[in-house]
mmCIF file of C-alpha atoms in Angstrom:
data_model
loop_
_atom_site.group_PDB
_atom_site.id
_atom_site.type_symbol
_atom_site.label_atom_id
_atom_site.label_comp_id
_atom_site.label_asym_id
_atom_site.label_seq_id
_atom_site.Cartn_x
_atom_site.Cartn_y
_atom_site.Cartn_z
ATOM 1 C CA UNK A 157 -72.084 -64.715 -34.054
ATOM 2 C CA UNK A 158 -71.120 -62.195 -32.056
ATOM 3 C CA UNK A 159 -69.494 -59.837 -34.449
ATOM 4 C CA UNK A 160 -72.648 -59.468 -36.816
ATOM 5 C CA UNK A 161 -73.291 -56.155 -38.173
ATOM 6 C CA UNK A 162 -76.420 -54.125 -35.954
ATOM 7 C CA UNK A 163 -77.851 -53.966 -39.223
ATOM 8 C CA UNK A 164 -79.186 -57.366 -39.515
ATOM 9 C CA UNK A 165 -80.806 -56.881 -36.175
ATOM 10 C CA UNK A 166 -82.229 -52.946 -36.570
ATOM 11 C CA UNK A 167 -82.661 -51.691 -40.311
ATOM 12 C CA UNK A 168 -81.049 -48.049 -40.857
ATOM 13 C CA UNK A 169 -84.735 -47.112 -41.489
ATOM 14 C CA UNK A 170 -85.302 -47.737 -38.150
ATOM 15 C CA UNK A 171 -82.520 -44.730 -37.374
ATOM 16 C CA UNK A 172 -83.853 -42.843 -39.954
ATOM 17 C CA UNK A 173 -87.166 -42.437 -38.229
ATOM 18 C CA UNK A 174 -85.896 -41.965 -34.774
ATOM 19 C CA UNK A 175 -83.527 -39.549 -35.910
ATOM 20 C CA UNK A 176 -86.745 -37.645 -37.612
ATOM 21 C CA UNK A 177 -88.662 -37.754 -34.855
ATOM 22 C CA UNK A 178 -86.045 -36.015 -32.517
ATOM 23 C CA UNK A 179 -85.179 -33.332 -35.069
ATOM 24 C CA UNK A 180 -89.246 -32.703 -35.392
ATOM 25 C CA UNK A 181 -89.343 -32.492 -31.817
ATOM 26 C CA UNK A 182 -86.350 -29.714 -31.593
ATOM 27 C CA UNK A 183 -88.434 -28.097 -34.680
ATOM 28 C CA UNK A 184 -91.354 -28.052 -31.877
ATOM 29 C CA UNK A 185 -89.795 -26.754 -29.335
ATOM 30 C CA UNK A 186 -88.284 -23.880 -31.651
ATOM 31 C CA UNK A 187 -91.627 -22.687 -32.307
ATOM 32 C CA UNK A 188 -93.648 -23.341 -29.183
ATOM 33 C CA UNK A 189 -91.941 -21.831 -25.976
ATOM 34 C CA UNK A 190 -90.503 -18.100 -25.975
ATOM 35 C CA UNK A 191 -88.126 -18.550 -23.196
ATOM 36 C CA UNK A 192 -84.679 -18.442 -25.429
ATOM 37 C CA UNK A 193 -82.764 -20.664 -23.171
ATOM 38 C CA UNK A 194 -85.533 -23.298 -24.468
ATOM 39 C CA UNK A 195 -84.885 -23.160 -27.766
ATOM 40 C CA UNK A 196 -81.205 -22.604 -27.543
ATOM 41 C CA UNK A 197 -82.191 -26.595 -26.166
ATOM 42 C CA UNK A 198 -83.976 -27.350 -28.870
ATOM 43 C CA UNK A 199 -81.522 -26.401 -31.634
ATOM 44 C CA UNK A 200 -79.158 -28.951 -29.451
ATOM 45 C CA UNK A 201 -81.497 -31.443 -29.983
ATOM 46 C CA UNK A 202 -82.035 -31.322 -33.984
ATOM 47 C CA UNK A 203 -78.096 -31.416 -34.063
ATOM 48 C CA UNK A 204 -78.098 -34.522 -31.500
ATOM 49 C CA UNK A 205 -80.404 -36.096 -34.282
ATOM 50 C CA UNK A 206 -78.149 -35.745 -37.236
ATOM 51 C CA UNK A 207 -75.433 -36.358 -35.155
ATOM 52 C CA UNK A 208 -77.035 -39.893 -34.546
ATOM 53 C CA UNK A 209 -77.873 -40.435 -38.083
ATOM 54 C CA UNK A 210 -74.713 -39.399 -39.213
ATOM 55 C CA UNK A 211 -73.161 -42.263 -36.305
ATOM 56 C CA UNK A 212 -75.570 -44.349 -38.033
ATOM 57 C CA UNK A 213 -74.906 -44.424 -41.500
ATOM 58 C CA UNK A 214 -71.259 -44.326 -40.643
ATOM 59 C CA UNK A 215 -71.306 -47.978 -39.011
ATOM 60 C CA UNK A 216 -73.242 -48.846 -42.300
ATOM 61 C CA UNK A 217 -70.963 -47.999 -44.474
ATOM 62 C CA UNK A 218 -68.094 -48.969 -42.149
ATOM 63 C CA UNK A 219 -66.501 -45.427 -42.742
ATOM 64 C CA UNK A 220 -65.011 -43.646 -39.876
ATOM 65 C CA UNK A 221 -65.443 -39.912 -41.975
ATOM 66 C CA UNK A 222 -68.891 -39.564 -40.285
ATOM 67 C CA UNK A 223 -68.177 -39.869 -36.937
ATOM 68 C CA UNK A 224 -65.411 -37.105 -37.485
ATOM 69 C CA UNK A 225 -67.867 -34.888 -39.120
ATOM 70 C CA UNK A 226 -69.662 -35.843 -35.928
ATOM 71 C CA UNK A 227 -66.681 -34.750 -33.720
ATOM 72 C CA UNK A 228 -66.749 -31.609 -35.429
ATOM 73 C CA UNK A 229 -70.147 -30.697 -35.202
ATOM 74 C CA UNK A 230 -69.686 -31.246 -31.369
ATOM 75 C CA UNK A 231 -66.938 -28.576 -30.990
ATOM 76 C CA UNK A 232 -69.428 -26.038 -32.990
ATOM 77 C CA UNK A 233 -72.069 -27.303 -31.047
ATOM 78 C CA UNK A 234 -70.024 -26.074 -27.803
ATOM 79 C CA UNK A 235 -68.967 -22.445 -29.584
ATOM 80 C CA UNK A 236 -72.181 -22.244 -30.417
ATOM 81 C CA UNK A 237 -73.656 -22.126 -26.784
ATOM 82 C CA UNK A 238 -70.636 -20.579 -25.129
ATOM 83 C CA UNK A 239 -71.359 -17.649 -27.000
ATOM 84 C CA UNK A 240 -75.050 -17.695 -27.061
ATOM 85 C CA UNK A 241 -75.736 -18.047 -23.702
ATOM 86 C CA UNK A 242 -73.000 -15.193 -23.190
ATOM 87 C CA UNK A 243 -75.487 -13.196 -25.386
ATOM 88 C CA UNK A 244 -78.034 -14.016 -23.599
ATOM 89 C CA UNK A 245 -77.188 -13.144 -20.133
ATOM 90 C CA UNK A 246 -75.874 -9.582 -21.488
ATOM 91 C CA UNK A 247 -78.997 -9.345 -22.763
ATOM 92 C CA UNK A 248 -80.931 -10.284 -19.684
ATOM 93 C CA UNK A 249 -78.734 -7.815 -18.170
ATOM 94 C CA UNK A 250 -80.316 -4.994 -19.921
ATOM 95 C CA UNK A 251 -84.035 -5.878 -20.609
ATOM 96 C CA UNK A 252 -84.254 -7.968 -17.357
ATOM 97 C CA UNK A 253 -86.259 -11.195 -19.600
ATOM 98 C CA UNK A 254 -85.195 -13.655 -22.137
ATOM 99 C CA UNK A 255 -88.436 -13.865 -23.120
ATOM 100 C CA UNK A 256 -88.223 -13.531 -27.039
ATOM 101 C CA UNK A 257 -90.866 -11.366 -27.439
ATOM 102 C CA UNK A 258 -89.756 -9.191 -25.426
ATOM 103 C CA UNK A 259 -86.845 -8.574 -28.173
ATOM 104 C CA UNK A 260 -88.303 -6.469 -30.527
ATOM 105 C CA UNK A 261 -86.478 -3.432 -30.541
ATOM 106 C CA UNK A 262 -84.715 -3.804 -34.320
ATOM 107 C CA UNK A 263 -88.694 -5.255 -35.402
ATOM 108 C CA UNK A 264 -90.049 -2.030 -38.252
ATOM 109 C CA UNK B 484 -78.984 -62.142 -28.885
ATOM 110 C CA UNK B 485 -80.653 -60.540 -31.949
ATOM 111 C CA UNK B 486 -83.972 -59.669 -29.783
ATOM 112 C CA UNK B 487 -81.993 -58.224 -27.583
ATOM 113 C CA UNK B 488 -80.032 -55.879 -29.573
ATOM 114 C CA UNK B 489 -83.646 -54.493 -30.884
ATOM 115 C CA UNK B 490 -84.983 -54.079 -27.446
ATOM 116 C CA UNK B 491 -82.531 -52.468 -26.722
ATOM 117 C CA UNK B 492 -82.599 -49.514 -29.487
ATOM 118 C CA UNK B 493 -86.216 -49.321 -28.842
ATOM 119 C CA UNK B 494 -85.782 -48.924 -25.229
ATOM 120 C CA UNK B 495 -83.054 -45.822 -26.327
ATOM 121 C CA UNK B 496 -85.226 -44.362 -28.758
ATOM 122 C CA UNK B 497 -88.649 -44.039 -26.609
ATOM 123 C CA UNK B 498 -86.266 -42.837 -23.738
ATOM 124 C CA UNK B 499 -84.875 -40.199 -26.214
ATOM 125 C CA UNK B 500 -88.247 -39.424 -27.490
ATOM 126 C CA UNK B 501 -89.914 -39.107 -24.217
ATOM 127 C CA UNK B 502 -87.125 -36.842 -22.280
ATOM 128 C CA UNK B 503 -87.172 -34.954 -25.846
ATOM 129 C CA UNK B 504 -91.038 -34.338 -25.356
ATOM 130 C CA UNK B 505 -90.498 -33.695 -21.888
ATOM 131 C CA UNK B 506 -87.742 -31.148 -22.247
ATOM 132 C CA UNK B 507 -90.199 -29.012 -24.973
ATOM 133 C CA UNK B 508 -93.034 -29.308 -22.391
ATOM 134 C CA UNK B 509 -91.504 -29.042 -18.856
ATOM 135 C CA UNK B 510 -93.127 -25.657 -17.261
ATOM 136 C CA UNK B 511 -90.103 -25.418 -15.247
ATOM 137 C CA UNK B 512 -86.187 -24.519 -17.664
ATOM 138 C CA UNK B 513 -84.525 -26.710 -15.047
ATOM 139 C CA UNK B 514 -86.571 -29.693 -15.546
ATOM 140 C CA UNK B 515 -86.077 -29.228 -19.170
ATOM 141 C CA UNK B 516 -82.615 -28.947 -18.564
ATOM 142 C CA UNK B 517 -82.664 -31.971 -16.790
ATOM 143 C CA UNK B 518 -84.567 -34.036 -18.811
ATOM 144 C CA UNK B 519 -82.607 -32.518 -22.107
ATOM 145 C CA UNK B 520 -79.420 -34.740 -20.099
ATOM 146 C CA UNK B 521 -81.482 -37.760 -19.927
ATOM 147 C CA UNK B 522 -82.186 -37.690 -23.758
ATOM 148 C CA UNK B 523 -78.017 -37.022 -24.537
ATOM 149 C CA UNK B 524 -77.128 -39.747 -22.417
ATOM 150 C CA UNK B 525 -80.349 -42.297 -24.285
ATOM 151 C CA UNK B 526 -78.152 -40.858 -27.346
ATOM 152 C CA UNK B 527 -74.656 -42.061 -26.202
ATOM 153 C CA UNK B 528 -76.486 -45.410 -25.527
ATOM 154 C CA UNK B 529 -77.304 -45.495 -29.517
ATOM 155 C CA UNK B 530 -73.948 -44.459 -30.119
ATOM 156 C CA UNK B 531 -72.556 -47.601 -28.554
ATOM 157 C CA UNK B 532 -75.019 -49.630 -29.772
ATOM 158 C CA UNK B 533 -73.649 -48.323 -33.188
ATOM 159 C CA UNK B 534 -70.176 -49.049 -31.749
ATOM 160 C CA UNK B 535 -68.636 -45.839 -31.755
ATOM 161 C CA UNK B 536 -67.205 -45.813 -28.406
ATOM 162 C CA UNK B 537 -65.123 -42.764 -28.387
ATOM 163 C CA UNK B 538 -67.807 -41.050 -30.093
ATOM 164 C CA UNK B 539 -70.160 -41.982 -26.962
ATOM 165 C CA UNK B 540 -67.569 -41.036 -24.042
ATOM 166 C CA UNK B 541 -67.112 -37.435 -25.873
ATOM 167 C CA UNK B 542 -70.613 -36.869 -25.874
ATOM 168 C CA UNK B 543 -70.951 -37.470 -22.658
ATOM 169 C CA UNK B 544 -68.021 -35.584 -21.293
ATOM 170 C CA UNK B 545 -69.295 -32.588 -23.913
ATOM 171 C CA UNK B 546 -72.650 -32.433 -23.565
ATOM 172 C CA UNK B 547 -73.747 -33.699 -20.403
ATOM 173 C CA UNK B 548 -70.600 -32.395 -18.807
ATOM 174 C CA UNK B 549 -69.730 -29.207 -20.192
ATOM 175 C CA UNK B 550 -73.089 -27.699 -22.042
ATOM 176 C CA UNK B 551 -75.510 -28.657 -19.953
ATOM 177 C CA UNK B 552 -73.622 -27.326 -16.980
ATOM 178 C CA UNK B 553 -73.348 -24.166 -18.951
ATOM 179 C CA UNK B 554 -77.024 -23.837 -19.542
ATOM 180 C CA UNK B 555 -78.022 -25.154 -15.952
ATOM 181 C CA UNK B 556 -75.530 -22.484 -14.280
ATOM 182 C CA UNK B 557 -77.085 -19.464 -16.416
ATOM 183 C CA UNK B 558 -80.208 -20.575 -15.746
ATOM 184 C CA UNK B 559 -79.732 -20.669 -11.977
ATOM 185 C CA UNK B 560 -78.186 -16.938 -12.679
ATOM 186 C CA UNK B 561 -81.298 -15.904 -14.532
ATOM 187 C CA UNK B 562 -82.985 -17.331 -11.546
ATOM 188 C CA UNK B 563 -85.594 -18.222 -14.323
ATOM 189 C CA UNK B 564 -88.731 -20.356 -12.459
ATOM 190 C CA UNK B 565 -92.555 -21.297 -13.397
ATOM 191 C CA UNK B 566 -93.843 -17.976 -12.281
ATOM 192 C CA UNK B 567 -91.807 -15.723 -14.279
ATOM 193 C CA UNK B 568 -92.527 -17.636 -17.766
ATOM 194 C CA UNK B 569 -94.223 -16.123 -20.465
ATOM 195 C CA UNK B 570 -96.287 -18.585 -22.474
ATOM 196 C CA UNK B 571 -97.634 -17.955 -26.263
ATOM 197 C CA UNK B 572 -101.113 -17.911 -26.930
ATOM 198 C CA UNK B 573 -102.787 -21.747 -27.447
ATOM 199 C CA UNK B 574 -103.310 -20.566 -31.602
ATOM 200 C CA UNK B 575 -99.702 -20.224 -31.866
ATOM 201 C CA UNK B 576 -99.201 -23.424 -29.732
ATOM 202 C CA UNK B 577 -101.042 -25.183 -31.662
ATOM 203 C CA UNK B 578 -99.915 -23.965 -34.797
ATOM 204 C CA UNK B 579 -96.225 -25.091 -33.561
ATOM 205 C CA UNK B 580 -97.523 -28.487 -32.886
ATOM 206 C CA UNK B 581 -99.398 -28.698 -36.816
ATOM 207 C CA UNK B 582 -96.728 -27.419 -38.474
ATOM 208 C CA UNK B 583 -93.902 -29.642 -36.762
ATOM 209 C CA UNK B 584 -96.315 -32.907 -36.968
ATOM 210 C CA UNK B 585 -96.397 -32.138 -41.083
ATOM 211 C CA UNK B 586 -92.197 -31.646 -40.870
ATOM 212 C CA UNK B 587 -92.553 -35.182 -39.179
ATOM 213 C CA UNK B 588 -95.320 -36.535 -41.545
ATOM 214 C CA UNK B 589 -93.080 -35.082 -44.887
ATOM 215 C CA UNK B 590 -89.455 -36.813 -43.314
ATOM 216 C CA UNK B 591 -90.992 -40.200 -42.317
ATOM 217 C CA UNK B 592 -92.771 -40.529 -45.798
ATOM 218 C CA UNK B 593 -89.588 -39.558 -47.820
ATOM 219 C CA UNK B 594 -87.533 -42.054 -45.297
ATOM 220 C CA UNK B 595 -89.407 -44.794 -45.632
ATOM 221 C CA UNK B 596 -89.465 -44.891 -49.383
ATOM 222 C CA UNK B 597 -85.235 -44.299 -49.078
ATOM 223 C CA UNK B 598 -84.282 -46.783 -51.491
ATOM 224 C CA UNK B 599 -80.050 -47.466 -49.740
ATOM 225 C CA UNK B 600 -77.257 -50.106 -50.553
ATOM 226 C CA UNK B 601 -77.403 -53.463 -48.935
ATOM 227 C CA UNK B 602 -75.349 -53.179 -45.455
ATOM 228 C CA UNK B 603 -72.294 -55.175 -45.370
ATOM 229 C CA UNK B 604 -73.087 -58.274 -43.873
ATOM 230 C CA UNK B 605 -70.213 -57.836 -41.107
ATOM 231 C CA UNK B 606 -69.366 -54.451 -39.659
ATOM 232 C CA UNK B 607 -66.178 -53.280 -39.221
ATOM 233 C CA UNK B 608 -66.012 -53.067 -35.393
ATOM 234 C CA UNK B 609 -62.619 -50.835 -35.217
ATOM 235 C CA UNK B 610 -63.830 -47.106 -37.078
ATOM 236 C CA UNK B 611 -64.985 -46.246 -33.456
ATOM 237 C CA UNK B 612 -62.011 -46.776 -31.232
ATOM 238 C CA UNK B 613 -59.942 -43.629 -30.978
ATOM 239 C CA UNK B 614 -57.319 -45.480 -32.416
ATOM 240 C CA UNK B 615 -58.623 -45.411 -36.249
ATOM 241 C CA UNK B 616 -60.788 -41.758 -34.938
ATOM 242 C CA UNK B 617 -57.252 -40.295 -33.661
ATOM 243 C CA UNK B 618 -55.219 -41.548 -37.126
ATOM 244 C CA UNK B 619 -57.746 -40.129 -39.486
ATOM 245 C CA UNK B 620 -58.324 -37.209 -37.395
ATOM 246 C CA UNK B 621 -54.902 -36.168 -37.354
ATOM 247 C CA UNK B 622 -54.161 -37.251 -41.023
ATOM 248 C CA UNK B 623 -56.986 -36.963 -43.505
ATOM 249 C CA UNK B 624 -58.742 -34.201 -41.223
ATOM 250 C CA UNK B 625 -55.790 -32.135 -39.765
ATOM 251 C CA UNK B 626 -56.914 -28.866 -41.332
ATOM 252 C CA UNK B 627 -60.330 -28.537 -39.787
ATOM 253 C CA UNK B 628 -59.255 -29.863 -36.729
ATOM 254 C CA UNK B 629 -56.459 -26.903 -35.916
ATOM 255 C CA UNK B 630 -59.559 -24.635 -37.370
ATOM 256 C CA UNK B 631 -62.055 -26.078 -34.869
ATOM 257 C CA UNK B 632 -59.314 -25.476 -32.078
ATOM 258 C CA UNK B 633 -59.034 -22.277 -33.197
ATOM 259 C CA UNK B 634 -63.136 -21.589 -33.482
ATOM 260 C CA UNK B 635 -63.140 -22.651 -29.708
ATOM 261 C CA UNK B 636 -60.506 -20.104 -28.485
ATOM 262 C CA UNK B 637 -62.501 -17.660 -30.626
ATOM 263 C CA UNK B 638 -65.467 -18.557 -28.819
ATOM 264 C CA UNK B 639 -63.900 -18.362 -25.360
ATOM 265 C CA UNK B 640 -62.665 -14.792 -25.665
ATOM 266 C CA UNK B 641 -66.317 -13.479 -26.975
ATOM 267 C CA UNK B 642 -68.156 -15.697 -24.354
ATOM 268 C CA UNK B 643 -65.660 -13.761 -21.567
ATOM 269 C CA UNK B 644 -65.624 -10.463 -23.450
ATOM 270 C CA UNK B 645 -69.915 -10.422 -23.733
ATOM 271 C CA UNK B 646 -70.894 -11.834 -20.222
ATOM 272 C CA UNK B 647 -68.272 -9.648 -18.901
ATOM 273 C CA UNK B 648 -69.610 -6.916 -16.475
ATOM 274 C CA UNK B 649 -69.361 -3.579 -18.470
ATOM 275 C CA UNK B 650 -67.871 -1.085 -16.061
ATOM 276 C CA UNK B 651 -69.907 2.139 -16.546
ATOM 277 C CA UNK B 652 -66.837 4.232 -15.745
ATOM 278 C CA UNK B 653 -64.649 3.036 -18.679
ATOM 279 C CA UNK B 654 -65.654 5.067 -21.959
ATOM 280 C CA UNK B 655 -68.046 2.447 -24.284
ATOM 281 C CA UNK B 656 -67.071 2.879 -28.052
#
């Protein structure tokens, strides 16, 4: 009884809206705050939403591939923020705000 | 046993949805912080609902443990609080919220019409132990996985080498 698939119980639709809804909500965040530490937040979110959908179709299929893909999007996912947060504290350095406005400099 | 299992992913999913929300909306960077690790850890309790064990303890240990530490120690460097943030104009605020409602409104109509095989009746409870992980990893995947090793030490050195303090002495190319 036990050992029934999670699919009988909770459709993969199910995962397929929760999985929008987080992404939408990184989306949101993306384009409503300025502080860059923020959004550097919200782009972990929209790739903690694939990364559940790709889980999720990975038990339903019974294929182990995804959740390697998923592995690997984890160790970008660190790289990633290492070296933007390194950015943005030698930034904040200089121009004393990560407010993205503020950036404008290279803007014609 | 079957109810269960549903409450269950819908307590996960509102929990990840509301610390989600609350991270976007939080006046203060460290509450968002904070409530960004409440949503990762509502996320490792989908990925063992989806059995993927291994998956769930490495997002934990990565994300909770190492990334969020990350951004919680620069932003306690920045010494970033309420007072100091800028906020964008309500237009533009609420032109964010219409335009990412109408991403949500296009991906939940095109999801719900996803036409998908018929799941396997039983579910093969052993892809997420790091048993099968570690032999596929290591056999099927080795390539990418001495590149990613090699994309981290990458990003070490440029993390060190740009938050380093520039001594003005030294001559700057």
């Amino acid at each position: 009884m036990a050992l029934l698939s999670i699919f009988q119980t909770v459709p993969v639709h199910y995962y397929l809206v929760v999985s929008a809804m987080l992404f939408c909500i990184g989306v949101l965040g993306v384009l409503y705050r300025r502080n860059a530490i923020i959004i550097f937040m919200s782009i972990e979110l929209m790739l903690n939403a694939v990364n559940l959908l790709l889980v999720a179709f990975s038990a339903y299929h019974n294929d182990s591939g995804g959740q390697v893909f998923v592995f690997f999007v984890m160790a970008v996912a660190a790289a990633e923020v290492a070296v933007g947060l390194a950015i943005l504290v030698a930034i904040f350095r200089n121009v004393h705000a990560v407010d993205i406005d503020e950036l404008k400099n290279l803007k014609w | 046993m079957h109810n269960f299992t549903l409450l269950l992913f819908l307590i996960l999913s509102s929990l990840a949805i509301f610390c989600g929300l609350m991270t976007v909306f939080s006046r203060n960077p460290i509450h968002s912080a904070l409530f960004l690790i409440g949503c990762f850890f509502a996320i490792a309790g989908h990925y063992l609902l989806l059995s993927a064990q291994f998956l769930a303890i490495v997002h934990i240990i990565v994300y909770a443990g190492a990334i969020m530490v990350l951004f919680l120690f620069t932003l306690m460097l920045m010494n970033l609080n309420e007072e100091t943030e800028q906020h964008k104009p309500a237009l533009a605020k609420i032109g964010a919220v219409i335009s990412a409602g109408m991403l949500m409104l296009v991906l939940v109509a095109v999801f719900k019409r996803a036409v998908l095989a018929p799941p396997p009746p039983y579910q093969d409870f052993s892809i997420g132990t790091i048993e099968t992980l570690g032999k596929v990893l290591l056999n099927e995947f080795l390539l990418p996985f001495e590149f990613a090793s090699v994309l981290l030490l990458t990003a070490m050195i440029g993390a060190v080498l740009l938050a380093k303090k520039q001594n003005p002495n030294t001559n700057q190319a």
